[in-house]
mmCIF file of C-alpha atoms and ligand atoms in Angstrom:
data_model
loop_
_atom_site.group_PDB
_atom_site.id
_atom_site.type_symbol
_atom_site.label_atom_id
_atom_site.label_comp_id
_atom_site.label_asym_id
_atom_site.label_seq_id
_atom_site.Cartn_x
_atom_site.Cartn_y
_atom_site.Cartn_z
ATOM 1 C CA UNK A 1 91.950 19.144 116.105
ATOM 2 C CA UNK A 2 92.970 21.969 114.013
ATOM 3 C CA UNK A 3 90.844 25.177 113.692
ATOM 4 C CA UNK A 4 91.896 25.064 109.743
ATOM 5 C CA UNK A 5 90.423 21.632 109.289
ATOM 6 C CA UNK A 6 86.874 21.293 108.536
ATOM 7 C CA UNK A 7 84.907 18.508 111.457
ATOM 8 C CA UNK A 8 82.453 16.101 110.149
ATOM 9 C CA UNK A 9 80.709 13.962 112.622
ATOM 10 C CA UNK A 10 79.685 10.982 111.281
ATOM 11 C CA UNK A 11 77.661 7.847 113.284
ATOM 12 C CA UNK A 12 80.619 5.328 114.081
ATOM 13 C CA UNK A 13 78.645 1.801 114.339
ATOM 14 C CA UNK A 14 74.682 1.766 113.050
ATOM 15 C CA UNK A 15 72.645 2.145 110.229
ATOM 16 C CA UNK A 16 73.779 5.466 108.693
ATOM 17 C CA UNK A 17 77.833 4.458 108.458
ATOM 18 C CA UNK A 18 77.971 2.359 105.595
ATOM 19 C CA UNK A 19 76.004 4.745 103.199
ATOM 20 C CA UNK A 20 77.967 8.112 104.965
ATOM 21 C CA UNK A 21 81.311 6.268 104.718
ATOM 22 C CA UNK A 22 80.037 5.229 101.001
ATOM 23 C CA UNK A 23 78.988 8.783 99.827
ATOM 24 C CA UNK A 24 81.918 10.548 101.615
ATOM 25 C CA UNK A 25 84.126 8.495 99.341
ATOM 26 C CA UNK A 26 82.173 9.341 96.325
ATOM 27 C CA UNK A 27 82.816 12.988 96.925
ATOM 28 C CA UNK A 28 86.343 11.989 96.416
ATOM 29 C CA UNK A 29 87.091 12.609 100.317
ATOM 30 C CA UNK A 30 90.019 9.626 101.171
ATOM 31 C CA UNK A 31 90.037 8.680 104.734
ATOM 32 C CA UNK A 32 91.610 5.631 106.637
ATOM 33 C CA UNK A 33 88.467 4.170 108.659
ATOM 34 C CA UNK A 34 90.107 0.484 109.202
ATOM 35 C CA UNK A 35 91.137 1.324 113.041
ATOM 36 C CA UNK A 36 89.267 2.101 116.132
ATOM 37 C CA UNK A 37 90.188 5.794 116.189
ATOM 38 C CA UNK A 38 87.546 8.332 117.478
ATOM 39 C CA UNK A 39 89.085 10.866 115.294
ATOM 40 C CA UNK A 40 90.380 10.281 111.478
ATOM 41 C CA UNK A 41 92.207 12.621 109.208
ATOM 42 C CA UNK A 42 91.667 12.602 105.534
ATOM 43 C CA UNK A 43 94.390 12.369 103.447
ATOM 44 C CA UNK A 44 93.577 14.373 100.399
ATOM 45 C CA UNK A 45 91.094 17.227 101.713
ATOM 46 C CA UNK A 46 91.400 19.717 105.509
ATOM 47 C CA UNK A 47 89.094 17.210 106.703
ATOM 48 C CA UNK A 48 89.031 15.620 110.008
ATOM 49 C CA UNK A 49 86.096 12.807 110.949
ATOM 50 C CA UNK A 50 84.691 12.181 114.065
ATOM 51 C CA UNK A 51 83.001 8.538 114.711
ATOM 52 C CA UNK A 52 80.354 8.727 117.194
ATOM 53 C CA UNK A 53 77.407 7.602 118.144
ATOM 54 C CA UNK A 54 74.251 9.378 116.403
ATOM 55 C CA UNK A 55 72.796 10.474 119.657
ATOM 56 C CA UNK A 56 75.593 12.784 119.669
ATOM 57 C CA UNK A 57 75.999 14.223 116.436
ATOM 58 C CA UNK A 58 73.004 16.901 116.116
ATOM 59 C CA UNK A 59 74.553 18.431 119.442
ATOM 60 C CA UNK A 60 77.936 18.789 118.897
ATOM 61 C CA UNK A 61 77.194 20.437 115.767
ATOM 62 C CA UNK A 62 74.526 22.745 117.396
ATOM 63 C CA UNK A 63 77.492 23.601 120.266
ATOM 64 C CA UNK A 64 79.870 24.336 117.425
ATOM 65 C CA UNK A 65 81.937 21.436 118.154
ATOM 66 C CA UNK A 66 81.948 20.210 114.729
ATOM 67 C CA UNK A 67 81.102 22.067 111.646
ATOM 68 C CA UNK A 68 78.985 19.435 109.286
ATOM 69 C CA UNK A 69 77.091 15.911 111.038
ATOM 70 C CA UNK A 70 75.334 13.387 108.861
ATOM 71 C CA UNK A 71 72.086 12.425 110.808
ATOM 72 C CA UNK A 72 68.898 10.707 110.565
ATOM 73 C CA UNK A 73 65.919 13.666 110.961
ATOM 74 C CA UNK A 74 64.016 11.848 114.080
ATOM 75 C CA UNK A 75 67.432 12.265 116.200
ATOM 76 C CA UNK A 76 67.887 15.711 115.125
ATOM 77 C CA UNK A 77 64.030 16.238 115.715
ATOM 78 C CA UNK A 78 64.101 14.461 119.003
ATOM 79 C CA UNK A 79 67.353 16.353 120.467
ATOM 80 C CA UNK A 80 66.013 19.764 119.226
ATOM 81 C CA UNK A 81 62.987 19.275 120.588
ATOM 82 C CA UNK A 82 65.154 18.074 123.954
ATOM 83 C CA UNK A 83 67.149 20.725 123.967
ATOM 84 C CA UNK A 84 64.532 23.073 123.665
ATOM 85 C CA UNK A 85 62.721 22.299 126.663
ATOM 86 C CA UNK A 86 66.714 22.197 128.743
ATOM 87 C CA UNK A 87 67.453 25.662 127.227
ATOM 88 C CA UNK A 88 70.569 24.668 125.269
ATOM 89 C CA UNK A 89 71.402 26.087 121.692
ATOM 90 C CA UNK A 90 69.486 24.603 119.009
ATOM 91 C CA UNK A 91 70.516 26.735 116.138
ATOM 92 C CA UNK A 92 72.081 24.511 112.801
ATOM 93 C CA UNK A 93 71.316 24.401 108.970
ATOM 94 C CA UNK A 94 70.114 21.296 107.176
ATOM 95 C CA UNK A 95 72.170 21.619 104.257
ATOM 96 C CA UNK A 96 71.098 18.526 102.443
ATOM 97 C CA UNK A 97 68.161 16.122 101.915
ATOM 98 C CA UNK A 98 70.516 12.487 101.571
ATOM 99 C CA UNK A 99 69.214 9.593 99.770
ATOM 100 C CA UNK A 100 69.364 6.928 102.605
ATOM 101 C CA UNK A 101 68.373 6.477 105.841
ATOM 102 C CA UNK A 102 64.722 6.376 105.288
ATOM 103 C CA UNK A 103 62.558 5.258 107.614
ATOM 104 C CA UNK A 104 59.386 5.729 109.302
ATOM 105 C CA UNK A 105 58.563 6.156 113.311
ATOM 106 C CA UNK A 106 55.172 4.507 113.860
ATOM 107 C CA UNK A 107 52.638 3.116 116.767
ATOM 108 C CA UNK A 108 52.322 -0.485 116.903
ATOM 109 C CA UNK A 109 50.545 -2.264 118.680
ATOM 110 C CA UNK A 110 49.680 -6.486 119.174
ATOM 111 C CA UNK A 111 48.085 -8.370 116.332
ATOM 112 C CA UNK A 112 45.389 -9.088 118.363
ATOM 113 C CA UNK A 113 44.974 -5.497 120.114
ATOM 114 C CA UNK A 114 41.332 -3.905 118.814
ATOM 115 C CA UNK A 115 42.798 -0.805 117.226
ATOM 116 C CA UNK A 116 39.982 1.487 116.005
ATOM 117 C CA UNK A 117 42.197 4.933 115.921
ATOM 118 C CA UNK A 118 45.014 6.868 118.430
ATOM 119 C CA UNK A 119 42.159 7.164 121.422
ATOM 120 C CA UNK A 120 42.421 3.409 121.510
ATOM 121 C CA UNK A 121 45.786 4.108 122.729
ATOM 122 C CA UNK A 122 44.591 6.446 125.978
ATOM 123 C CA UNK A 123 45.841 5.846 129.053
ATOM 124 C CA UNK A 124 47.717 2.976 127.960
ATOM 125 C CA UNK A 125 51.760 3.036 128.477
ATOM 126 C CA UNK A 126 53.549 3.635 125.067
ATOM 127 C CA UNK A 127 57.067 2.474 124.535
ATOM 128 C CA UNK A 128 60.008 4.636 122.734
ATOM 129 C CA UNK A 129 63.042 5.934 122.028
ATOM 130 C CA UNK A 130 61.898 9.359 120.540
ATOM 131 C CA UNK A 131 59.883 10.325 123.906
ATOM 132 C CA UNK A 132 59.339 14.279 122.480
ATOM 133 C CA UNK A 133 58.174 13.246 118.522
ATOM 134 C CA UNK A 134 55.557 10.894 120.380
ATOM 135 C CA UNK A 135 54.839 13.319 122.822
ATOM 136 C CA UNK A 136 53.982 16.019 120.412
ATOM 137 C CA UNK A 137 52.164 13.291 118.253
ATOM 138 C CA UNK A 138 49.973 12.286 121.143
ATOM 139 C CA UNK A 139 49.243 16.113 122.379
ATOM 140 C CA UNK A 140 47.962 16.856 119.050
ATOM 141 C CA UNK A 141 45.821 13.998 118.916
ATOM 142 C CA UNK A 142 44.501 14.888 122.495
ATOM 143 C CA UNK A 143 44.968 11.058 124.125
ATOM 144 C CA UNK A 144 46.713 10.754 127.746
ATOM 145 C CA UNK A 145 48.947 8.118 128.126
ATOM 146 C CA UNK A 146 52.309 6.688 129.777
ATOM 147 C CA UNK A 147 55.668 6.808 128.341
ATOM 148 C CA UNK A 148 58.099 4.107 128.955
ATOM 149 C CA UNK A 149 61.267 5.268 127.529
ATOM 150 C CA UNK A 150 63.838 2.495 126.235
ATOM 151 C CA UNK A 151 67.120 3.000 124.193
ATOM 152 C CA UNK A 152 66.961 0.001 122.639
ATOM 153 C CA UNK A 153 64.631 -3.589 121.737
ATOM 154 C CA UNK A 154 61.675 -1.344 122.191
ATOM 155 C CA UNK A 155 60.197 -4.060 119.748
ATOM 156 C CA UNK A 156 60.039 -6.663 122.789
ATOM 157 C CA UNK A 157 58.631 -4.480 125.024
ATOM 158 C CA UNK A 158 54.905 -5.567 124.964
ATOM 159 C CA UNK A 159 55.850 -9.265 124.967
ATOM 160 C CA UNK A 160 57.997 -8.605 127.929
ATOM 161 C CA UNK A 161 55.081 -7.254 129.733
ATOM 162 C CA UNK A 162 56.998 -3.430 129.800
ATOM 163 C CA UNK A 163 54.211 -1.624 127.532
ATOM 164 C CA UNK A 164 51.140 -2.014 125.782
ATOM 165 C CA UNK A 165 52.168 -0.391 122.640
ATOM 166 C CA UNK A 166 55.363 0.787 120.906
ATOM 167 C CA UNK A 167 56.227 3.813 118.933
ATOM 168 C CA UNK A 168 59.300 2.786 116.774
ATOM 169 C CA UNK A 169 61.541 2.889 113.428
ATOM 170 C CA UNK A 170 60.220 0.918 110.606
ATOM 171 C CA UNK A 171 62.160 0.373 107.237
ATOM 172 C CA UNK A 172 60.488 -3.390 105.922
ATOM 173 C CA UNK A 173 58.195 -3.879 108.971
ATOM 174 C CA UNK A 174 59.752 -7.498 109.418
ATOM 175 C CA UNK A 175 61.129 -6.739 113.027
ATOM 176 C CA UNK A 176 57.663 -5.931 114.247
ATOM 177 C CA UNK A 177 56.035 -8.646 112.048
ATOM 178 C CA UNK A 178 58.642 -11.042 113.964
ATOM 179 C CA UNK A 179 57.528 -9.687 117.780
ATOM 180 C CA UNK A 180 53.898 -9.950 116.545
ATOM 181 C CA UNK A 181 52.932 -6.324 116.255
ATOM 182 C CA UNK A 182 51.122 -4.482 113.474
ATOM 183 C CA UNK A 183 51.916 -1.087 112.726
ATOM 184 C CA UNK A 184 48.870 1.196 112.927
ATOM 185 C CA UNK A 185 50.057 4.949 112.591
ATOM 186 C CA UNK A 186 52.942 6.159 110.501
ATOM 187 C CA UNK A 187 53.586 9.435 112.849
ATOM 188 C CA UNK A 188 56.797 10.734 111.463
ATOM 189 C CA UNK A 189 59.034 9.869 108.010
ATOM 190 C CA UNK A 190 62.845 10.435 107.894
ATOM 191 C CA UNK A 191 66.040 10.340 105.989
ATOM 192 C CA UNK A 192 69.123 10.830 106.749
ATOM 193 C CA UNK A 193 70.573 14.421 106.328
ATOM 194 C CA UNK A 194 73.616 16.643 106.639
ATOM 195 C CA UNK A 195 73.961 19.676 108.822
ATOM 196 C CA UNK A 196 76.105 22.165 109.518
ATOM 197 C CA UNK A 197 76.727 24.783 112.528
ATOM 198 C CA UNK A 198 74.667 27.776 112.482
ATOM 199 C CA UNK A 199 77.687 29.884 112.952
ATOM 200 C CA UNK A 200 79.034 31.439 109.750
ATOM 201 C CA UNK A 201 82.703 29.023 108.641
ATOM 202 C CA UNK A 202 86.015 30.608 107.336
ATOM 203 C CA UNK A 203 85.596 31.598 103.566
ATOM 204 C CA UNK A 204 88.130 28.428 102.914
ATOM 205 C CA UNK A 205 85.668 25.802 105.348
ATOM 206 C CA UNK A 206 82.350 27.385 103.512
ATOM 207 C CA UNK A 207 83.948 26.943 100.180
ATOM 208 C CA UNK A 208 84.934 23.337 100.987
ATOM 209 C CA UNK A 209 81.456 22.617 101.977
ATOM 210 C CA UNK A 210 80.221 23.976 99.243
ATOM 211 C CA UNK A 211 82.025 21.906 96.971
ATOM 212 C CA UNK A 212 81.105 18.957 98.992
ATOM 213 C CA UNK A 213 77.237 19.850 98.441
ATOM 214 C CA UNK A 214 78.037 19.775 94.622
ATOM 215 C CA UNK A 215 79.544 16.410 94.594
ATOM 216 C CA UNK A 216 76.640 15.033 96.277
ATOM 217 C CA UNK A 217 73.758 16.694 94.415
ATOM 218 C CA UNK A 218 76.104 14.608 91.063
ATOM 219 C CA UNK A 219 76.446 11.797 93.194
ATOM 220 C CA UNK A 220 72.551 11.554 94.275
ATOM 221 C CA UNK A 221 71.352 12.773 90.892
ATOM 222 C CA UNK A 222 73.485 9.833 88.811
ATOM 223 C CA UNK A 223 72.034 7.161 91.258
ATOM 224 C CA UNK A 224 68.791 8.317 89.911
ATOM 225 C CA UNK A 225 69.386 7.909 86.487
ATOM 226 C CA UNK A 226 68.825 4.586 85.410
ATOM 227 C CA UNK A 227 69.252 3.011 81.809
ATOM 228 C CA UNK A 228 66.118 0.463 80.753
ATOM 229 C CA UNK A 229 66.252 -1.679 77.518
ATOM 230 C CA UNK A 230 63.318 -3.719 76.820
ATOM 231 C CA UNK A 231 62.334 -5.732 73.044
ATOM 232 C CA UNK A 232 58.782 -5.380 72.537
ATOM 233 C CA UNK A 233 56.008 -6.036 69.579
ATOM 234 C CA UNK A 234 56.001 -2.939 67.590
ATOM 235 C CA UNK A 235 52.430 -2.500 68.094
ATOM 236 C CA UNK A 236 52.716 -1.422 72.063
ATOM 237 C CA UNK A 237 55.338 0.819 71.406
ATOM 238 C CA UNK A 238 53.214 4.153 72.095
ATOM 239 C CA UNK A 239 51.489 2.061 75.062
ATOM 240 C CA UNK A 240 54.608 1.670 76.642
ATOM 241 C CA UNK A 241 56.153 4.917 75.723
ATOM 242 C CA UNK A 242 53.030 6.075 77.865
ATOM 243 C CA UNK A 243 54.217 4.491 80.824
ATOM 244 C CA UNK A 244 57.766 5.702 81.100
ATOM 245 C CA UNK A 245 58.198 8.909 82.726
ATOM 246 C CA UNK A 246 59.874 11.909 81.492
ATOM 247 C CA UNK A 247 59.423 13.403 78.566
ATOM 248 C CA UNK A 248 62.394 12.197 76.238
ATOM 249 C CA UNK A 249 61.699 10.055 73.651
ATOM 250 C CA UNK A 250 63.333 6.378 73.637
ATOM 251 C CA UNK A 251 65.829 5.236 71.126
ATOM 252 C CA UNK A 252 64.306 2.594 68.890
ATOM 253 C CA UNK A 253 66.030 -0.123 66.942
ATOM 254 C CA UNK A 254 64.858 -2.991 64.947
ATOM 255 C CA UNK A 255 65.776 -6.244 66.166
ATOM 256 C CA UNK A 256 67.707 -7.944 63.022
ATOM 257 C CA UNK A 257 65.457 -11.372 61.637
ATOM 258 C CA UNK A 258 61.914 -10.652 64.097
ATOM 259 C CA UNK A 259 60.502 -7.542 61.941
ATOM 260 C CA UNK A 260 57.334 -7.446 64.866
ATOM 261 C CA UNK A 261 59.696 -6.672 67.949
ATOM 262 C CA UNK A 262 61.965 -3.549 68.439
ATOM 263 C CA UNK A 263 64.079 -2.796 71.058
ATOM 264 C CA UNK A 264 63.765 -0.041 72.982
ATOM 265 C CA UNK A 265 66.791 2.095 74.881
ATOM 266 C CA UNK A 266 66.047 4.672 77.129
ATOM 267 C CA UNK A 267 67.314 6.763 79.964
ATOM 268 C CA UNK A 268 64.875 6.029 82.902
ATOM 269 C CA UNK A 269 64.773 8.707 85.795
ATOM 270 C CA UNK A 270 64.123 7.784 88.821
ATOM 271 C CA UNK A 271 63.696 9.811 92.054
ATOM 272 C CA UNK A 272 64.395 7.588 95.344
ATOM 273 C CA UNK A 273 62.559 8.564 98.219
ATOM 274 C CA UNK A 274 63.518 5.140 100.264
HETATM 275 P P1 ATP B 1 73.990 4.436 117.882
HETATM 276 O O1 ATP B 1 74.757 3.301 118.463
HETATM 277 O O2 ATP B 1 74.836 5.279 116.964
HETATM 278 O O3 ATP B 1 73.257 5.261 118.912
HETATM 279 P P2 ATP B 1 71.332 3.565 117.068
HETATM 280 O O4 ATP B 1 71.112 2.168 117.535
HETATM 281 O O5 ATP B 1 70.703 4.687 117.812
HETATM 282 O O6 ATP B 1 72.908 3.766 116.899
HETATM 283 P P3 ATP B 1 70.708 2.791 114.315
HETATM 284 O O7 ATP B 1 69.832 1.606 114.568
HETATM 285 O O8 ATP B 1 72.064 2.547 113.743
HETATM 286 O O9 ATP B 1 70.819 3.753 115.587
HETATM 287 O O10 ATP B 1 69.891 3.778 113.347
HETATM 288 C C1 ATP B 1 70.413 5.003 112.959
HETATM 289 C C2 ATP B 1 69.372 5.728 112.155
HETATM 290 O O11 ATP B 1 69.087 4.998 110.968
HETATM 291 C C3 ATP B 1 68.024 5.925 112.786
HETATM 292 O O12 ATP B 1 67.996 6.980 113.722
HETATM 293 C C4 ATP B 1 67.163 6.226 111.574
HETATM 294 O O13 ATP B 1 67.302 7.586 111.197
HETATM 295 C C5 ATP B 1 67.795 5.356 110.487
HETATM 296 N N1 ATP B 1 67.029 4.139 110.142
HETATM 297 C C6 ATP B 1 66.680 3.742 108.897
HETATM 298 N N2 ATP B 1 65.982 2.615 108.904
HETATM 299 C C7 ATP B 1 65.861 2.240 110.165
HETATM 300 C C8 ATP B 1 65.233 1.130 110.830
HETATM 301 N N3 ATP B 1 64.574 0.186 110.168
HETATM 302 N N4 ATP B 1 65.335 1.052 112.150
HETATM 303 C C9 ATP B 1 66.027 1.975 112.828
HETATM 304 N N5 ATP B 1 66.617 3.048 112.264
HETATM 305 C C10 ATP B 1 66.542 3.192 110.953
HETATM 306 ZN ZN1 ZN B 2 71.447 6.198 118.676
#
């Protein structure tokens, strides 16, 4: 890979691609992702894409490796936190908050389990993937217990006898509603973000990313604007004024033959948090 080229190390397979691939696009970068390759070059920008899995991504941007990752924040919390207690570089900037990728990491336990707080949970062996977020999670609350770590279909692990609880991601809640868990403690919420390589980049790489940054802030910040029309009986128009937010006023036009209902245009903000 050239030095000139700016590295972005994006998740290859998962969650995160779709929306990464989608928003890299939207910042105009063009890039052939139809074959198998572990490396792709854009054809328009000094771009160069690395598909890997997310596991990856937080440390080969905190090595230097690549310059820019998109990542969900549990990974990059987890693998800090890992490569804290190893002694390996942790140093990186999270350049931008992204508008997918949300999730939450939470205990969960059997319908039937008796769950009256966290110190129902001591002593009892908790199933993960993000062994350091629980970790920390259960130091602060003070309860002992057992961690059983798993990579993957940590979901299954009570049925299958492996653990008595679970600590996992939760979007809808229908994977743990379909293993018959509940979820009892939301311990950590994350989106997806981008970072980038502590190490100052070339004047030409910073300005790229820079420009990069300001496509997505007008790609993120049109998503959020949303246009409502609604007809409604003249007489609720304050009331519903009232319960659009923002402070712009609505356009209003008379419908033509009903003289009691107008219709009502107006730019609706709305700020996604997933
Ligand atoms: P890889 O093969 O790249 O290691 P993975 O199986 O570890 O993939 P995915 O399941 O693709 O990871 O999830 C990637 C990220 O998507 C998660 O780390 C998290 O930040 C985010 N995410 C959003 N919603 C969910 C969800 N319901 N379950 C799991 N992850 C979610
Ligand atoms: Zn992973």
């Amino acid at each position: 890979m050239s030095e000139q080229r700016l590295r972005i190390a994006i998740q290859k397979k998962g969650r995160l691609s779709d929306d990464t691939v989608k928003l890299l696009k939207a910042c105009g970068v063009k890039v052939n992702l139809n074959t198998q390759r572990l490396i792709a070059h854009s054809e328009n920008m000094p771009i160069d894409i690395l598909r890997v899995r997310d596991d990856d991504i937080p440390g080969l941007v905190m090595d230097g490796v690549v310059d820019l990752g998109f990542i969900g924040q549990n990974v990059l919390e987890e693998e800090s936190m890992m490569r804290a207690v190893a002694n390996e570089p942790t140093a990186h900037k999270v350049v931008k908050e992204l508008a997918f990728g949300g999730c939450r990491f939470s205990l969960a336990v059997d319908n039937d389990f008796d769950y009256q707080g966290v110190e129902s949970l001591a002593n009892l062996r908790i199933a993960t993937t993000y062994v350091h977020i629980l970790k920390r999670f259960m130091e602060e609350a003070n309860v002992p217990y057992t961690s059983c770590m798993l990579t993957g279909s940590v979901e299954v692990a009570p049925r299958a006898g492996l653990a008595d609880a679970i600590c996992d991601l939760v979007s809808t809640g229908a994977t743990l509603e379909a293993n018959g868990l509940k979820e009892v403690e939301v311990i950590y919420r994350s989106t997806a973000v981008l970072m980038q390589r502590e190490e100052a980049l070339s004047a030409d790489k910073q300005d790229l990313v820079n420009r990069i940054l300001t496509r997505i802030d007008g790609v993120q910040s049109a998503k959020e604007c949303k246009y409502i029309m609604l007809h409604a009986p003249k007489a609720n128009l304050e009331a519903i004024n009232s319960l659009l937010p923002g402070s712009e006023r609505p356009t209003v036009m008379e419908l033509a033959g009903n003289s009691d209902h107008k219709s009502i245009r107006r730019k609706l903000y709305l700020s996604f948090t997933n």
